[in-house]
Every structure is written in structure tokens, then in C-alpha cells.
Short mmCIF file of C-alpha atoms and ligand atoms in Angstrom, two decimals:
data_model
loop_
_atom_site.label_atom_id
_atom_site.label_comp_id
_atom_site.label_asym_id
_atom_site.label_seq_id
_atom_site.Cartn_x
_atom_site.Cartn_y
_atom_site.Cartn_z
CA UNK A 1 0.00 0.00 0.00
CA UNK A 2 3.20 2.06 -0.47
CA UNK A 3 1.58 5.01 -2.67
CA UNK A 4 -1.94 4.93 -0.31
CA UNK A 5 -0.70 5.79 3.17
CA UNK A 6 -2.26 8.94 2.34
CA UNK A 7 -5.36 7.83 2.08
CA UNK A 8 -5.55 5.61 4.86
CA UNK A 9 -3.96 7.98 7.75
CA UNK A 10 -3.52 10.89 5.70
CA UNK A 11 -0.74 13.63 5.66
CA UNK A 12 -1.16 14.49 9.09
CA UNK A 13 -0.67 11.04 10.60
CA UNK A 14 2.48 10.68 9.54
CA UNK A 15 5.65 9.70 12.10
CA UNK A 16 7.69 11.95 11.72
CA UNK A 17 4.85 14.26 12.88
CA UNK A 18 3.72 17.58 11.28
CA UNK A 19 5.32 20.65 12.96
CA UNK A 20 1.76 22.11 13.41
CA UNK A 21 0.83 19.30 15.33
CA UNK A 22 1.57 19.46 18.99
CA UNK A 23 4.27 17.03 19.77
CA UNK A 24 2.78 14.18 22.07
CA UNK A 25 5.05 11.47 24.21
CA UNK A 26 2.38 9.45 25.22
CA UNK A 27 -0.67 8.14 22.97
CA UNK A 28 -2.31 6.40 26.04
CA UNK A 29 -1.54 7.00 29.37
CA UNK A 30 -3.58 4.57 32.20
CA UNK A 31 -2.63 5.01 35.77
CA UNK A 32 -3.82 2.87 38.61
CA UNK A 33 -6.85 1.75 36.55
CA UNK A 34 -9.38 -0.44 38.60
CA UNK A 35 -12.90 -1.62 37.36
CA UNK A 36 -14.78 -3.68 39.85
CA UNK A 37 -18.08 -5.36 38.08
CA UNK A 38 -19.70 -6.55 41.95
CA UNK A 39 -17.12 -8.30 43.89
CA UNK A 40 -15.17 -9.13 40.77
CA UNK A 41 -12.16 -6.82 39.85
CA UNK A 42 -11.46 -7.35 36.61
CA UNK A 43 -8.84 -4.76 36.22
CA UNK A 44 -7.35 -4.62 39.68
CA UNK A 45 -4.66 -1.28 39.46
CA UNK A 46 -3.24 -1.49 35.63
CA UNK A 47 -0.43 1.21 34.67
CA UNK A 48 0.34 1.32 31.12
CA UNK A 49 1.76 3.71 28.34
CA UNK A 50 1.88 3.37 24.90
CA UNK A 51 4.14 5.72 22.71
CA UNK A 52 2.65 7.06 19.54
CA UNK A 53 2.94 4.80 16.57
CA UNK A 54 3.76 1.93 19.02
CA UNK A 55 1.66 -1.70 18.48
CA UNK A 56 1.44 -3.26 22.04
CA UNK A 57 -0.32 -6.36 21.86
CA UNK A 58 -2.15 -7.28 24.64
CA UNK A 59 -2.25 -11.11 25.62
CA UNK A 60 -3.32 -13.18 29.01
CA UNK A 61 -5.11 -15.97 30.17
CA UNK A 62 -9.49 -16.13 29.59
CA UNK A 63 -11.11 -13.76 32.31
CA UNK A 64 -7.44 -11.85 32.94
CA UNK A 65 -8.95 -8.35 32.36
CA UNK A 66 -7.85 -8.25 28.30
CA UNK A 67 -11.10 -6.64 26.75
CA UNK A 68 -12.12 -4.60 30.18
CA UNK A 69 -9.03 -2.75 29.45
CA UNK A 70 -9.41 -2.57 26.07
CA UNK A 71 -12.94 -1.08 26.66
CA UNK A 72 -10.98 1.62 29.08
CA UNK A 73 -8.86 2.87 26.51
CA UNK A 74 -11.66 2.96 24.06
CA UNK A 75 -14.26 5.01 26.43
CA UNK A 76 -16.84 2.31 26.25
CA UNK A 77 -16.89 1.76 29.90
CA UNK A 78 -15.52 3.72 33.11
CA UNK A 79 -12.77 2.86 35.62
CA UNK A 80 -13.90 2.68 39.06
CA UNK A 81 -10.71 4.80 39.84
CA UNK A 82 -7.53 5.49 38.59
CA UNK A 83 -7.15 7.78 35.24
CA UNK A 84 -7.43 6.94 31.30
CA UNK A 85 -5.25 9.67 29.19
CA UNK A 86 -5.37 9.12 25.55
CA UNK A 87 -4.06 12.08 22.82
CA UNK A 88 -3.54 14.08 25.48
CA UNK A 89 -7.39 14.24 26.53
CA UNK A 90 -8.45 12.77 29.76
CA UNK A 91 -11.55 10.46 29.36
CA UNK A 92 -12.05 9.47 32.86
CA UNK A 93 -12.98 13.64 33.00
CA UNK A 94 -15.15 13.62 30.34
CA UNK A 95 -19.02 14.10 30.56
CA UNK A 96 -21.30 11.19 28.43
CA UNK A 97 -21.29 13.37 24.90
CA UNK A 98 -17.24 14.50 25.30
CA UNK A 99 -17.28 10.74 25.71
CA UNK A 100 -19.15 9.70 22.87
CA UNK A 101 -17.27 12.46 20.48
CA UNK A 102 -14.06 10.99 21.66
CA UNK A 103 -15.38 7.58 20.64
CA UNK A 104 -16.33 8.63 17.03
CA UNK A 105 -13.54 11.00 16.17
CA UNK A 106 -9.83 9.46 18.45
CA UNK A 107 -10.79 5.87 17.96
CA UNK A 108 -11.17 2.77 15.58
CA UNK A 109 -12.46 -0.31 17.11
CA UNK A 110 -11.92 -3.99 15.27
CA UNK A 111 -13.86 -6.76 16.87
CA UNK A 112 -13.19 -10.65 16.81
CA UNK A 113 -16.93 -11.48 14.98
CA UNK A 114 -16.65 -8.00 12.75
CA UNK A 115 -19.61 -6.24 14.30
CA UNK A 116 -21.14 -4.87 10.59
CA UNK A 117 -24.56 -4.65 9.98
CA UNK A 118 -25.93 -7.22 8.28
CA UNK A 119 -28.85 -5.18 6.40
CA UNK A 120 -26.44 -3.11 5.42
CA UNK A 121 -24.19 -2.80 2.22
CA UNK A 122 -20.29 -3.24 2.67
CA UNK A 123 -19.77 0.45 1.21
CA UNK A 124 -22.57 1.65 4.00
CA UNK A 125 -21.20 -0.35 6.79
CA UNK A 126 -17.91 1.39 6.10
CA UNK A 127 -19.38 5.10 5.80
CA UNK A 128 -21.95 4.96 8.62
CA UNK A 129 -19.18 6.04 11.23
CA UNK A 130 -18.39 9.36 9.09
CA UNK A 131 -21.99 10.00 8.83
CA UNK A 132 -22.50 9.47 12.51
CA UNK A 133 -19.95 12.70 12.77
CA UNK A 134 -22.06 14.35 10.31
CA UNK A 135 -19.37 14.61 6.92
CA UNK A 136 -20.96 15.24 3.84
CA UNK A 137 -21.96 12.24 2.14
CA UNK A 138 -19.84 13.02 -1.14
CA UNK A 139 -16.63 12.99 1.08
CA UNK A 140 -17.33 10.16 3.10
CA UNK A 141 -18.31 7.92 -0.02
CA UNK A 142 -14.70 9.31 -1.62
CA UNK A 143 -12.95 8.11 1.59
CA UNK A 144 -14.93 4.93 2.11
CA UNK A 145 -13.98 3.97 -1.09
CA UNK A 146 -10.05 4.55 -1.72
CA UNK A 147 -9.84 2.26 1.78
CA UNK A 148 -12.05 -0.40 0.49
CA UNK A 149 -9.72 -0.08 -2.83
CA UNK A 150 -6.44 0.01 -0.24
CA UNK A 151 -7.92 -3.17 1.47
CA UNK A 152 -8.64 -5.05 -1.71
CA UNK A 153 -12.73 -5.27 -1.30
CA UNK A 154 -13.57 -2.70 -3.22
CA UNK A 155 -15.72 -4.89 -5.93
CA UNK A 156 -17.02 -5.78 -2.74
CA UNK A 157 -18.86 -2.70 -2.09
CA UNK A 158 -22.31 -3.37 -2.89
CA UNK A 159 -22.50 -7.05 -1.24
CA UNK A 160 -24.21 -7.49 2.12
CA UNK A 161 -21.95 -8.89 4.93
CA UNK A 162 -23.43 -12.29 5.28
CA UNK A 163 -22.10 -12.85 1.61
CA UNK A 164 -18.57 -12.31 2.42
CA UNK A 165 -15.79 -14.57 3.47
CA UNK A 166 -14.65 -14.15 7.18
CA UNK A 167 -11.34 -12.01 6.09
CA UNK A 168 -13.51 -9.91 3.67
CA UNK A 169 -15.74 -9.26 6.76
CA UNK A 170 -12.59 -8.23 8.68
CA UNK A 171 -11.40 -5.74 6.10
CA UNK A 172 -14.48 -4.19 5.73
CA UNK A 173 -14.11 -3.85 9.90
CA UNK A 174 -10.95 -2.61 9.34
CA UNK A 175 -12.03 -0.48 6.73
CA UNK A 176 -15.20 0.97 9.23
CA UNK A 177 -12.42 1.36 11.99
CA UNK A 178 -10.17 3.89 9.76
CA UNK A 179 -12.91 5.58 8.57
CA UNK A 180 -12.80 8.57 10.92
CA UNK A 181 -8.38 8.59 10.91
CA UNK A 182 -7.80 7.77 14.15
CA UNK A 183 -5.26 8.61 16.84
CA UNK A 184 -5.62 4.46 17.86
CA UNK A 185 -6.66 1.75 16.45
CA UNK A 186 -7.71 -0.62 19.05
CA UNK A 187 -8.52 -3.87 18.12
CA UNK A 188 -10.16 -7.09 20.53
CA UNK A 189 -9.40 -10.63 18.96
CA UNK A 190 -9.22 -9.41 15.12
CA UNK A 191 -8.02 -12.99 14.23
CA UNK A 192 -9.87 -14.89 16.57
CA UNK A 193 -12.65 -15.94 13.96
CA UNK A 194 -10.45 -16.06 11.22
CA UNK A 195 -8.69 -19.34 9.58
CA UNK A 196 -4.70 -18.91 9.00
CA UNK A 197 -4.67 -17.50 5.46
CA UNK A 198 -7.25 -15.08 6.42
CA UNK A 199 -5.47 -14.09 9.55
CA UNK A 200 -2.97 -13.26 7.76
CA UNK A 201 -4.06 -11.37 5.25
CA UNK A 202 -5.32 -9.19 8.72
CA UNK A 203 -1.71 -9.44 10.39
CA UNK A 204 -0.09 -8.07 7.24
CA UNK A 205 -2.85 -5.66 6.71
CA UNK A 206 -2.39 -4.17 10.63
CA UNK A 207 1.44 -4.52 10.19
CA UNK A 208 1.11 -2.40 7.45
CA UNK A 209 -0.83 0.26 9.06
CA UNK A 210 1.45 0.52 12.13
CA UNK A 211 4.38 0.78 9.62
CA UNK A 212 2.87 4.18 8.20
CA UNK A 213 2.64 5.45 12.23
CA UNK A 214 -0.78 3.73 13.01
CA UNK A 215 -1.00 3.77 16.66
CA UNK A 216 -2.12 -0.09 17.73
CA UNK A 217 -3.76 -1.84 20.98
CA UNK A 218 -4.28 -5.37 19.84
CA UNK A 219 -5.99 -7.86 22.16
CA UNK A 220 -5.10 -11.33 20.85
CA UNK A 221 -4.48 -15.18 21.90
CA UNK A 222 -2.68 -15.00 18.76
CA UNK A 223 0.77 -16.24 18.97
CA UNK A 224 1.98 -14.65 15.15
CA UNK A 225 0.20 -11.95 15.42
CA UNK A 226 1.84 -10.99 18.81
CA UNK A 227 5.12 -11.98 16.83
CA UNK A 228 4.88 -10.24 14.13
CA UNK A 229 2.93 -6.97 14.64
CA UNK A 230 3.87 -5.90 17.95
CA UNK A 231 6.45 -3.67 18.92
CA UNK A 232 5.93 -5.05 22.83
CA UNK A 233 3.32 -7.54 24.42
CA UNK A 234 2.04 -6.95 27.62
CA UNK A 235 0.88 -9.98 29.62
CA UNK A 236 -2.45 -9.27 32.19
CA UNK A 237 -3.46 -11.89 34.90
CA UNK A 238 -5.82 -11.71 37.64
CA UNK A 239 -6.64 -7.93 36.22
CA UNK A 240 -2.66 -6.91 36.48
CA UNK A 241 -0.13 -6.70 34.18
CA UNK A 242 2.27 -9.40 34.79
CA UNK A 243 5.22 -9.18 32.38
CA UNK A 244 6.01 -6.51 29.77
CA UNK A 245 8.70 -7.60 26.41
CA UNK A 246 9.86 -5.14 24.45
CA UNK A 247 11.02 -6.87 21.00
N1 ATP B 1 -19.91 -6.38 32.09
C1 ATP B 1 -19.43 -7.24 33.00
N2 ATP B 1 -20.15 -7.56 34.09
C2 ATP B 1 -19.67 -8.39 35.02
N3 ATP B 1 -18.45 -8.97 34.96
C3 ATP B 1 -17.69 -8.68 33.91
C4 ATP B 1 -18.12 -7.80 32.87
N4 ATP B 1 -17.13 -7.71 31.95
C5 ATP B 1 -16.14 -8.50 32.39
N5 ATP B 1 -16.45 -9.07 33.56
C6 ATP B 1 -15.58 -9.97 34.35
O1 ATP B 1 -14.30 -9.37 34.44
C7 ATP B 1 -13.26 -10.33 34.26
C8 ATP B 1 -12.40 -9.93 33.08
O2 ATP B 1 -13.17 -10.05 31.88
P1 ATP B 1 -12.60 -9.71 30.44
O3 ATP B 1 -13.72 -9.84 29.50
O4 ATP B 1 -11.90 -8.42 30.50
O5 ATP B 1 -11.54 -10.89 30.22
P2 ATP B 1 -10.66 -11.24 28.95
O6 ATP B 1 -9.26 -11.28 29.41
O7 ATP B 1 -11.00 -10.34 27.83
O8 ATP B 1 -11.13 -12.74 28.63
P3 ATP B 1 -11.26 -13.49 27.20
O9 ATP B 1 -9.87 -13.87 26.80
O10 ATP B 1 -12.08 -14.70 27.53
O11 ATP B 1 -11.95 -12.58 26.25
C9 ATP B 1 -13.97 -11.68 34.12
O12 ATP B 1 -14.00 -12.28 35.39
C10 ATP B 1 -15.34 -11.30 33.65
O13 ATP B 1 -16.27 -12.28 34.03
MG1 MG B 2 -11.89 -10.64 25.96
#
């Protein structure tokens, strides 16, 4: 996707950073993060930051606290305490519509069974997030459509999901995610209902996108995906982060 990175992050997205952008150290910055659902702590004081343009996978035993901090970083869901800093914004401050703003415009969310809407059109799927932010339809169709060419699903466009294989499906997530360019992609089991060659296609595809300054927070029980995209893994048990490796 050498001569697309443009269209996928565009101009200002690069590394190397844009001298009207103000320079940033940390992408996401979680401090002494604790979410208690009853008696159950599922994130029981997690510390974390993540560099721009870093991918940090995110791996751990079943029940460890993997998509509960995923859902942290991506505003879905509130700490019971500690503090949730991403782009420089703190969403642990924010009221419920800085919240939801923050969702739509900062973040791109890729789920293990693809979340489209299945009454929906692959090209509609993909343009429903600008719409929700209320870009003119003309522009968002333009956008939707160089990343559905960038992904290779473009003479996809018109089919409804059921119709599609399970990487196609993924894509067009992926697609849907980068709709909006944002700050972090996070991303919760995005192989996990995939077969091998299809999971692939996804690891390259994610590789790729971290390789033109993508920000990444990948859940995943994948093994070469861990191996291959991320620039360090972070291991949670019992809601804590147990080991960090830096590769
Ligand atoms: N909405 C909720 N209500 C009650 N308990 C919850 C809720 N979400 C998560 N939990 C509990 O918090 C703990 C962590 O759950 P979480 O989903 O974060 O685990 P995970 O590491 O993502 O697991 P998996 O690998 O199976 O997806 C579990 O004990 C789970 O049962
Ligand atoms: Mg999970």
C-alpha cells in the first residue's frame, strides 16, 4: 500500500509528525486503573503507556482483564478509579457526549466477529461512522472507497456482509475502523474468527498500518500476530499486568 498511506492515515498522521501538530510522548496514558463489576475486579490497578505509533499487543489468560481494558482505553466503559489519558485528553474527566465524540472521532475499534450490519451494504457499513460525525456524504463515499480499494474489497462494495468470506468481513471492519483517521486503532481478537490464510491477510494488513505510524492496541491469543505486529506484548493476569517484552 506504499503510494496509499495517504489515504488511509492521511498527511497528518504521519511519524515523523507535522510541525503544526503538537508534539505528544504518550498516545495512552492509564494510571492505577481499577474496574470492579460486583465483587469481581477485573482490572485490579493497571499502569500502562503506549508511545505514539507503538503496536502493544495485549495477551493473558481467559477472564485476565484483556477486553475490560481494552474497553478503558476505548471510552466504552468507566474505571472505578484510577485515570485513562489518551491524545492528550483525559476520558475518565469527560461528561457522556465529550465521551461519545471521543469515541467517534480518536478511535477505531476492530472486533473478533466483525460487528457490521448485516442489512447493510459493505460500502454503507464502512461510511456509517463518518456519517455518525455528520461529513458530507460526497466525502465520506470518496474516503470509504479509496480504503475499500487500499484493502482489496472494493468490488465488494455493494455485497451485504453475510455474503462475504470471514477475512472480507474483517477488512471491511478494518475499513469501518479507519474511517474517521484515528489517533488508535484498538482492536479485541481481530483474528480470533479467522482461519490462518485469512489471519494473515489481517496481520499483514495491521502490520502495514502501524508501519505508516498507526497507533495499535491489539488484544489477541494469537501467537503470530503478537510476533509479528507488535512492537511489545504486555501480559495481564488476575486484572494486572504481569510481564512486559519489548522486542
Ligand atoms: N460487564 C461485566 N459484568 C460483570 N463482569 C464482567 C463484565 N465484563 C467483564 N467481567 C468480568 O471481568 C473479568 C475480566 O473479563 P474480560 O472480559 O476483561 O476478560 P478477557 O481477558 O477479555 O477474557 P477473554 O480472553 O475470555 O476474552 C472476568 O471475570 C469477567 O467475568
Ligand atoms: Mg476478551
Amino acid at each position: 500500500m506504499t503510494d496509499a498511506r495517504t489515504y488511509i492515515q492521511g498527511p497528518t498522521r504521519r511519524p515523523s509528525g507535522s510541525p503544526y501538530l503538537r508534539p505528544m510522548e504518550t498516545m495512552v496514558r492509564l494510571r492505577n486503573v481499577r474496574k470492579e463489576y460486583g465483587e469481581t475486579a477485573a482490572l485490579a490497578g493497571v499502569t500502562l503507556d503506549i508511545r505514539p505509533g507503538e503496536a502493544v499487543a495485549v495477551m493473558g489468560p481467559s477472564g485476565s482483564g484483556k477486553s475490560t481494558l481494552l474497553n478503558m482505553v476505548a471510552g466504552l466503559d468507566r474505571p472505578t478509579s484510577g485515570e485513562v489519558v489518551v491524545g492528550g485528553e483525559e476520558i475518565t474527566a469527560m461528561g457522556e457526549a465529550a465521551l461519545a465524540r471521543y469515541r467517534r472521532r480518536r478511535i477505531g475499534m476492530v472486533f473478533q466477529f466483525f460487528n457490521l450490519l448485516d442489512d447493510l451494504p459493505v460500502l454503507e457499513n464502512v461510511t456509517l461512522a463518518a456519517q455518525l460525525l455528520g461529513t458530507p456524504r460526497r466525502q465520506a463515499l470518496t474516503r470509504a472507497m479509496e480504503l475499500l480499494e487500499e484493502l482489496g474489497i472494493a468490488d465488494r462494495r455493494n455485497a451485504y456482509p453475510v455474503t462475504l468470506s470471514g477475512g472480507e468481513r474483517q477488512r471491511v471492519g478494518v475499513a469501518r475502523a479507519l474511517m474517521n483517521r484515528p489517533a488508535l486503532l484498538l482492536a479485541d481478537e481481530p483474528t480470533g474468527a479467522l482461519d490462518t490464510r485469512s489471519g494473515d491477510q489481517v496481520i499483514d494488513l495491521l502490520l502495514d498500518l502501524n508501519q505508516i505510524g498507526q497507533t495499535l492496541l491489539i488484544v489477541t491469543h494469537d501467537q503470530r500476530l503478537a510476533a509479528r505486529c507488535a512492537d511489545r506484548v504486555v501480559e495481564v493476569e488476575d486484572g494486572r499486568i504481569a510481564t512486559e517484552a519489548a522486542r
